[in-house]
Amino acid sequence: MTKIYVLNGPNLNMLGAREPEIYGTMNLSDIEAKLRQQAPEVELVFGQTNSEDELIGWLQAAFNDSADVILNPAAFTHYSYALRDACAMLKGRSRLIEVHISNPHTREAFRHNSVISGVATGVIAGFGVDSYLLALQQLTRN
Ligand code: DQA
């Protein structure tokens, strides 16, 4: 069974309650359920953490499994070189799609730079929770 990691960074556990005018009203469990429904044939490893340490550990697990990754790095997007290095490890081994619910380029200046995009296979941003579904669609197309 193909394994895909769906990893979520800090404050995404608050989706649904957190700034709904930006992130919508769906929570992370709703997103997980939608992804599982879209690709029942895939073994989805779904996680959220507020810890950079834990997120890096999961990326290393994806490396060891040679598994593709859908990653919403949340605020780590904009400054975590440690997370970037973990993502860079996957290059040439598995695919990594960076996703964002909002379009960071339309928001505050500090969100315009991603330290992750340069080592991602692709980036999907601005489509609400559909950003995740589009990423999964891309990773599962033949
Ligand atoms: C986000 C955008 C980031 O700038 C922000 O820090 C988040 C969520 C998004 O999904 O739109 O936490 O990654």
Coordinates of N, CA, C and O and ligand atoms in Angstrom, one line a residue:
M1 N 0.9 -1.2 0.0 CA 0.0 0.0 0.0 C 0.9 1.3 0.0 O 1.8 1.3 0.8
T2 N 0.6 2.2 -0.9 CA 1.4 3.4 -0.9 C 1.2 4.2 0.3 O 0.0 4.4 0.8
K3 N 2.2 4.7 0.9 CA 2.1 5.5 2.1 C 2.4 7.0 1.7 O 3.4 7.3 1.0
I4 N 1.6 7.9 2.2 CA 1.8 9.3 2.1 C 1.7 10.0 3.4 O 0.7 9.8 4.2
Y5 N 2.6 10.8 3.8 CA 2.6 11.6 5.0 C 1.9 12.9 4.8 O 2.2 13.6 3.8
V6 N 1.0 13.2 5.6 CA 0.3 14.6 5.6 C 0.6 15.2 6.9 O 0.1 14.9 8.0
L7 N 1.5 16.2 6.9 CA 2.1 16.8 8.1 C 1.7 18.3 8.2 O 1.8 19.0 7.3
N8 N 1.4 18.6 9.4 CA 0.9 20.0 9.7 C 1.6 20.6 10.9 O 1.8 20.0 11.9
G9 N 2.0 21.9 10.7 CA 2.8 22.6 11.7 C 2.0 23.3 12.7 O 0.8 23.1 12.8
P10 N 2.6 24.3 13.4 CA 2.0 24.9 14.6 C 0.7 25.7 14.3 O 0.6 26.3 13.3
N11 N -0.1 25.5 15.3 CA -1.4 26.2 15.4 C -2.5 25.7 14.4 O -3.6 26.1 14.4
L12 N -2.1 24.7 13.6 CA -3.1 24.1 12.7 C -4.1 23.2 13.5 O -5.1 22.8 13.0
N13 N -3.7 22.8 14.7 CA -4.7 22.1 15.6 C -5.8 23.0 15.9 O -6.9 22.5 16.4
M14 N -5.7 24.3 15.7 CA -6.8 25.2 16.1 C -7.7 25.6 14.9 O -8.5 26.5 15.0
L15 N -7.4 24.9 13.8 CA -8.3 25.2 12.6 C -9.7 25.0 12.9 O -10.1 24.1 13.7
G16 N -10.6 25.8 12.4 CA -12.0 25.8 12.7 C -12.3 26.9 13.6 O -13.3 27.6 13.4
A17 N -11.5 27.1 14.6 CA -11.7 28.2 15.6 C -10.7 29.4 15.3 O -11.0 30.5 15.6
R18 N -9.6 29.1 14.7 CA -8.5 30.1 14.5 C -8.8 30.9 13.3 O -8.9 30.4 12.1
E19 N -8.9 32.2 13.4 CA -9.1 33.2 12.3 C -9.9 32.6 11.2 O -9.4 32.4 10.1
P20 N -11.2 32.2 11.4 CA -12.0 31.6 10.4 C -12.2 32.4 9.1 O -12.4 31.8 8.1
E21 N -12.0 33.7 9.3 CA -12.2 34.5 8.0 C -11.0 34.3 7.1 O -11.1 34.5 5.9
I22 N -9.9 33.7 7.6 CA -8.7 33.4 6.8 C -8.7 31.9 6.5 O -8.4 31.5 5.3
Y23 N -8.9 31.1 7.5 CA -8.7 29.7 7.4 C -9.9 28.8 7.2 O -9.8 27.6 7.1
G24 N -11.1 29.5 7.3 CA -12.4 28.7 7.2 C -12.8 28.1 8.5 O -12.2 28.3 9.5
T25 N -13.8 27.3 8.4 CA -14.4 26.7 9.6 C -14.2 25.2 9.8 O -14.6 24.6 10.7
M26 N -13.5 24.6 8.8 CA -13.2 23.2 8.9 C -12.1 23.0 9.9 O -11.1 23.7 9.9
N27 N -12.2 21.9 10.7 CA -11.0 21.6 11.5 C -10.2 20.5 10.9 O -10.5 20.0 9.8
L28 N -9.1 20.2 11.6 CA -8.1 19.3 11.0 C -8.6 17.9 10.8 O -8.3 17.2 9.9
S29 N -9.5 17.5 11.7 CA -10.1 16.2 11.6 C -11.0 16.1 10.3 O -11.1 15.1 9.7
D30 N -11.7 17.2 10.0 CA -12.5 17.3 8.8 C -11.6 17.1 7.6 O -12.0 16.4 6.6
I31 N -10.5 17.8 7.6 CA -9.5 17.7 6.5 C -9.0 16.2 6.3 O -9.0 15.7 5.2
E32 N -8.6 15.6 7.5 CA -8.1 14.3 7.5 C -9.2 13.3 6.9 O -8.9 12.5 6.0
A33 N -10.5 13.5 7.3 CA -11.5 12.6 6.8 C -11.7 12.8 5.3 O -11.9 11.8 4.6
K34 N -11.6 14.0 4.8 CA -11.8 14.3 3.4 C -10.7 13.6 2.6 O -10.9 13.0 1.5
L35 N -9.4 13.7 3.1 CA -8.3 13.1 2.4 C -8.4 11.6 2.4 O -8.2 10.9 1.3
R36 N -8.9 11.0 3.5 CA -9.0 9.5 3.5 C -10.1 9.1 2.6 O -10.0 8.0 1.9
Q37 N -11.2 9.9 2.5 CA -12.3 9.6 1.6 C -11.8 9.7 0.1 O -12.2 8.9 -0.7
Q38 N -10.9 10.6 -0.2 CA -10.5 10.8 -1.6 C -9.6 9.7 -2.0 O -9.5 9.4 -3.2
A39 N -8.8 9.2 -1.1 CA -7.8 8.2 -1.5 C -7.8 7.0 -0.5 O -6.8 6.8 0.2
P40 N -8.9 6.2 -0.5 CA -8.9 5.1 0.4 C -7.8 4.0 0.2 O -7.5 3.2 1.1
E41 N -7.2 4.1 -1.0 CA -6.2 3.1 -1.4 C -4.8 3.4 -0.9 O -3.9 2.7 -1.0
V42 N -4.7 4.6 -0.3 CA -3.5 5.1 0.2 C -3.4 5.0 1.7 O -4.4 5.3 2.4
E43 N -2.3 4.6 2.3 CA -2.1 4.6 3.7 C -1.6 6.0 4.1 O -0.5 6.4 3.8
L44 N -2.5 6.8 4.6 CA -2.2 8.2 5.0 C -1.7 8.2 6.4 O -2.3 7.7 7.4
V45 N -0.5 8.8 6.6 CA 0.1 9.0 8.0 C -0.2 10.5 8.2 O 0.5 11.4 7.6
F46 N -1.1 10.8 9.1 CA -1.6 12.2 9.3 C -1.1 12.7 10.6 O -1.3 12.0 11.7
G47 N -0.5 13.8 10.6 CA 0.0 14.4 11.9 C 0.0 15.9 12.0 O 0.0 16.6 11.0
Q48 N -0.2 16.4 13.2 CA 0.0 17.8 13.5 C 0.8 18.0 14.7 O 0.6 17.2 15.7
T49 N 1.7 18.9 14.7 CA 2.4 19.2 15.9 C 2.8 20.7 16.0 O 2.9 21.4 14.9
N50 N 2.9 21.2 17.2 CA 3.4 22.5 17.4 C 4.9 22.6 17.6 O 5.5 23.7 17.8
S51 N 5.5 21.4 17.5 CA 7.0 21.3 17.8 C 7.8 21.1 16.5 O 7.5 20.1 15.7
E52 N 8.8 21.9 16.3 CA 9.7 21.8 15.2 C 10.4 20.4 15.2 O 10.6 19.7 14.2
D53 N 10.8 20.1 16.4 CA 11.5 18.8 16.7 C 10.7 17.6 16.2 O 11.2 16.8 15.4
E54 N 9.4 17.6 16.6 CA 8.6 16.5 16.2 C 8.3 16.4 14.7 O 8.3 15.4 14.0
L55 N 8.1 17.6 14.1 CA 7.9 17.7 12.6 C 9.1 17.2 11.9 O 8.9 16.4 10.9
I56 N 10.3 17.5 12.3 CA 11.5 17.1 11.6 C 11.6 15.5 11.8 O 11.9 14.8 10.8
G57 N 11.2 15.0 12.9 CA 11.2 13.6 13.1 C 10.3 12.9 12.2 O 10.7 11.8 11.6
W58 N 9.2 13.4 11.9 CA 8.2 12.8 11.0 C 8.8 12.9 9.5 O 8.6 12.0 8.7
L59 N 9.4 14.0 9.2 CA 10.0 14.1 7.9 C 11.1 13.0 7.7 O 11.3 12.4 6.6
Q60 N 11.9 12.8 8.8 CA 12.9 11.8 8.7 C 12.3 10.4 8.6 O 12.8 9.5 7.9
A61 N 11.1 10.2 9.2 CA 10.4 8.9 9.0 C 10.0 8.7 7.6 O 10.1 7.6 7.0
A62 N 9.5 9.8 7.0 CA 9.1 9.8 5.6 C 10.3 9.5 4.7 O 10.2 8.7 3.7
F63 N 11.4 10.0 5.0 CA 12.7 9.7 4.3 C 13.0 8.2 4.4 O 13.2 7.6 3.4
N64 N 12.9 7.7 5.6 CA 13.2 6.3 5.8 C 12.3 5.4 5.1 O 12.6 4.3 4.6
D65 N 11.0 5.8 4.9 CA 10.0 5.1 4.2 C 10.0 5.4 2.7 O 9.2 4.8 2.0
S66 N 10.8 6.3 2.2 CA 10.8 6.8 0.8 C 9.3 7.2 0.4 O 8.9 6.9 -0.7
A67 N 8.6 7.8 1.4 CA 7.2 8.2 1.1 C 7.1 9.6 0.7 O 7.9 10.5 1.2
D68 N 6.1 9.9 -0.1 CA 5.7 11.3 -0.5 C 5.1 12.0 0.7 O 4.6 11.3 1.6
V69 N 5.2 13.3 0.7 CA 4.8 14.1 1.8 C 3.9 15.3 1.3 O 4.3 16.0 0.3
I70 N 2.8 15.6 2.0 CA 2.1 16.8 1.9 C 2.4 17.6 3.2 O 2.1 17.0 4.3
L71 N 2.9 18.7 3.1 CA 3.4 19.5 4.3 C 2.8 20.9 4.3 O 3.0 21.6 3.4
N72 N 2.0 21.1 5.4 CA 1.7 22.5 5.7 C 2.6 22.9 6.8 O 2.3 22.6 8.0
P73 N 3.7 23.6 6.5 CA 4.6 24.0 7.6 C 4.2 25.1 8.5 O 4.9 25.5 9.4
A74 N 3.0 25.7 8.1 CA 2.5 26.8 8.9 C 3.5 27.9 9.1 O 4.3 28.2 8.1
A75 N 3.7 28.5 10.3 CA 4.6 29.6 10.4 C 6.1 29.2 10.2 O 6.9 30.0 9.8
F76 N 6.4 27.9 10.4 CA 7.8 27.5 10.1 C 8.2 27.7 8.7 O 9.4 27.8 8.4
T77 N 7.2 27.8 7.8 CA 7.4 28.1 6.4 C 8.4 29.2 6.2 O 9.2 29.2 5.3
H78 N 8.2 30.2 7.1 CA 8.9 31.5 6.8 C 10.3 31.6 7.4 O 11.0 32.6 7.1
Y79 N 10.6 30.7 8.3 CA 11.9 30.9 9.0 C 12.7 29.7 9.4 O 13.8 29.8 9.9
S80 N 12.1 28.5 9.2 CA 12.8 27.3 9.8 C 13.8 26.6 8.8 O 13.4 25.8 8.0
Y81 N 15.0 27.0 9.0 CA 16.1 26.4 8.1 C 16.2 24.9 8.5 O 16.6 24.1 7.6
A82 N 16.0 24.5 9.7 CA 16.1 23.1 10.1 C 15.0 22.3 9.4 O 15.3 21.2 8.9
L83 N 13.8 22.9 9.3 CA 12.7 22.2 8.6 C 13.1 22.1 7.1 O 12.9 21.1 6.4
R84 N 13.6 23.2 6.6 CA 14.1 23.2 5.1 C 15.1 22.0 4.9 O 15.0 21.3 3.9
D85 N 16.1 21.9 5.8 CA 17.1 20.9 5.6 C 16.4 19.5 5.6 O 16.9 18.6 4.9
A86 N 15.5 19.3 6.5 CA 14.8 18.0 6.5 C 14.0 17.7 5.2 O 14.1 16.6 4.7
C87 N 13.4 18.8 4.7 CA 12.7 18.6 3.4 C 13.7 18.4 2.3 O 13.4 17.6 1.4
A88 N 14.8 19.1 2.3 CA 15.8 18.9 1.2 C 16.3 17.5 1.1 O 16.6 17.0 0.1
M89 N 16.3 16.8 2.3 CA 16.8 15.4 2.3 C 15.9 14.5 1.4 O 16.4 13.5 0.9
L90 N 14.7 14.9 1.2 CA 13.7 14.0 0.5 C 14.0 14.1 -1.0 O 13.5 13.3 -1.8
K91 N 14.7 15.2 -1.5 CA 14.8 15.4 -2.9 C 15.5 14.3 -3.6 O 16.5 13.7 -3.2
G92 N 14.9 13.9 -4.7 CA 15.4 12.8 -5.5 C 15.0 11.4 -5.0 O 15.3 10.4 -5.5
R93 N 14.3 11.4 -3.8 CA 13.9 10.1 -3.2 C 12.4 10.0 -3.1 O 11.8 9.0 -3.4
S94 N 11.7 11.1 -2.8 CA 10.3 11.2 -2.8 C 9.8 12.6 -3.0 O 10.6 13.5 -2.9
R95 N 8.5 12.8 -3.2 CA 8.0 14.1 -3.6 C 7.5 14.8 -2.3 O 7.0 14.1 -1.4
L96 N 7.6 16.1 -2.3 CA 7.1 16.9 -1.2 C 6.3 18.0 -1.7 O 6.8 18.9 -2.5
I97 N 5.0 18.1 -1.4 CA 4.2 19.2 -1.8 C 3.9 20.1 -0.6 O 3.4 19.7 0.4
E98 N 4.3 21.4 -0.7 CA 4.1 22.4 0.3 C 2.7 22.9 0.1 O 2.3 23.3 -1.0
V99 N 1.8 22.9 1.1 CA 0.5 23.4 0.9 C 0.2 24.5 2.0 O 0.7 24.5 3.1
H100 N -0.7 25.4 1.6 CA -1.2 26.4 2.4 C -2.7 26.6 2.2 O -3.1 26.6 1.0
I101 N -3.4 26.8 3.2 CA -4.8 27.1 3.1 C -5.1 28.5 2.5 O -5.8 28.6 1.6
S102 N -4.4 29.4 3.1 CA -4.5 30.8 2.6 C -3.4 31.0 1.5 O -2.6 30.1 1.3
N103 N -3.4 32.1 0.8 CA -2.3 32.5 -0.1 C -1.4 33.5 0.6 O -1.7 34.7 0.7
P104 N -0.3 33.0 1.1 CA 0.6 33.8 2.0 C 1.0 35.1 1.2 O 1.4 36.1 1.8
H105 N 1.1 35.0 -0.1 CA 1.6 36.2 -0.9 C 0.6 37.4 -0.9 O 1.0 38.5 -1.2
T106 N -0.6 37.1 -0.5 CA -1.6 38.2 -0.4 C -1.6 38.8 1.0 O -2.4 39.7 1.3
R107 N -0.8 38.3 1.9 CA -0.9 38.7 3.3 C 0.3 39.5 3.8 O 1.0 40.1 2.9
E108 N 0.7 39.5 5.0 CA 1.8 40.3 5.5 C 3.1 40.0 4.8 O 3.3 38.8 4.5
A109 N 4.0 41.0 4.8 CA 5.2 40.8 4.0 C 6.0 39.6 4.6 O 6.7 38.9 3.8
F110 N 6.0 39.4 5.9 CA 6.9 38.3 6.4 C 6.4 36.9 5.9 O 7.2 36.0 5.9
R111 N 5.2 36.8 5.4 CA 4.7 35.6 4.9 C 5.0 35.4 3.4 O 4.7 34.3 2.8
H112 N 5.6 36.4 2.7 CA 5.8 36.3 1.3 C 7.0 35.4 1.0 O 7.1 34.9 -0.1
N113 N 7.9 35.2 2.0 CA 9.0 34.3 1.7 C 8.8 32.9 2.4 O 8.4 32.8 3.5
S114 N 9.1 31.9 1.6 CA 9.0 30.5 2.1 C 10.4 29.9 2.0 O 11.0 29.9 0.9
V115 N 11.0 29.5 3.1 CA 12.3 28.8 3.0 C 12.1 27.3 2.6 O 13.1 26.7 2.4
I116 N 10.9 26.9 2.5 CA 10.6 25.5 2.1 C 10.5 25.3 0.6 O 10.9 24.3 0.0
S117 N 9.9 26.3 -0.1 CA 9.5 26.2 -1.5 C 10.7 25.8 -2.4 O 10.5 25.0 -3.3
G118 N 11.9 26.3 -2.1 CA 13.0 26.0 -2.9 C 13.4 24.5 -2.9 O 14.2 24.1 -3.8
V119 N 12.9 23.8 -1.9 CA 13.3 22.3 -1.9 C 12.0 21.5 -2.0 O 12.1 20.2 -1.8
A120 N 10.9 22.1 -2.3 CA 9.6 21.4 -2.5 C 9.5 21.0 -4.0 O 10.1 21.6 -4.8
T121 N 8.8 19.9 -4.2 CA 8.5 19.5 -5.6 C 7.5 20.5 -6.2 O 7.6 20.8 -7.4
G122 N 6.6 20.9 -5.4 CA 5.6 21.9 -5.9 C 4.9 22.6 -4.7 O 5.1 22.1 -3.5
V123 N 4.2 23.6 -5.0 CA 3.5 24.4 -3.9 C 2.1 24.6 -4.3 O 1.8 25.0 -5.5
I124 N 1.1 24.4 -3.4 CA -0.3 24.7 -3.7 C -0.8 25.6 -2.5 O -0.7 25.2 -1.3
A125 N -1.3 26.8 -2.8 CA -1.7 27.7 -1.8 C -2.9 28.5 -2.2 O -3.0 28.8 -3.4
G126 N -3.7 28.8 -1.3 CA -4.8 29.7 -1.5 C -6.1 29.1 -1.9 O -7.1 29.8 -2.1
F127 N -6.2 27.8 -1.8 CA -7.5 27.1 -2.2 C -8.3 26.6 -1.0 O -9.1 25.7 -1.1
G128 N -8.0 27.2 0.2 CA -8.7 26.7 1.4 C -8.2 25.2 1.6 O -7.1 24.8 1.3
V129 N -9.1 24.4 2.2 CA -8.7 23.1 2.5 C -8.6 22.2 1.2 O -7.9 21.2 1.2
D130 N -9.1 22.7 0.1 CA -8.9 22.1 -1.2 C -7.4 22.0 -1.5 O -7.0 21.2 -2.3
S131 N -6.6 22.9 -1.0 CA -5.1 22.8 -1.2 C -4.6 21.4 -0.9 O -3.8 20.9 -1.7
Y132 N -5.1 20.9 0.2 CA -4.6 19.5 0.6 C -5.1 18.5 -0.4 O -4.4 17.5 -0.8
L133 N -6.4 18.6 -0.8 CA -7.0 17.6 -1.7 C -6.4 17.6 -3.1 O -6.1 16.6 -3.7
L134 N -6.0 18.9 -3.5 CA -5.3 19.0 -4.8 C -3.9 18.3 -4.8 O -3.5 17.7 -5.7
A135 N -3.3 18.5 -3.6 CA -1.9 17.9 -3.5 C -2.0 16.4 -3.5 O -1.3 15.7 -4.2
L136 N -3.0 15.9 -2.8 CA -3.2 14.4 -2.8 C -3.6 13.9 -4.2 O -3.1 12.8 -4.6
Q137 N -4.4 14.7 -4.9 CA -4.8 14.3 -6.3 C -3.5 14.2 -7.1 O -3.4 13.2 -7.9
Q138 N -2.6 15.1 -7.0 CA -1.4 15.1 -7.8 C -0.5 13.9 -7.5 O 0.0 13.3 -8.3
L139 N -0.4 13.6 -6.2 CA 0.5 12.5 -5.8 C -0.1 11.2 -6.1 O 0.7 10.2 -6.2
T140 N -1.4 11.1 -6.3 CA -2.0 9.8 -6.6 C -2.4 9.6 -8.1 O -2.9 8.5 -8.4
R141 N -2.1 10.6 -8.9 CA -2.5 10.4 -10.3 C -1.5 9.5 -11.0 O -0.3 9.5 -10.6
N142 N -2.0 8.7 -12.0 CA -1.0 7.7 -12.6 C -0.3 8.4 -13.8 O -0.8 9.2 -14.4
Ligands
DQA1 C1 -0.5 28.8 6.6 C2 0.1 30.2 6.2 C3 1.2 30.6 7.2 O1 1.7 31.9 6.9 C4 0.6 30.6 8.6 O2 1.6 30.9 9.5 C5 -0.1 29.4 9.0 C6 -1.0 28.7 8.0 C7 -1.7 28.4 5.7 O3 -2.1 27.3 5.6 O4 -2.3 29.3 5.0 O5 -0.1 28.9 10.2 O6 0.5 27.8 6.4

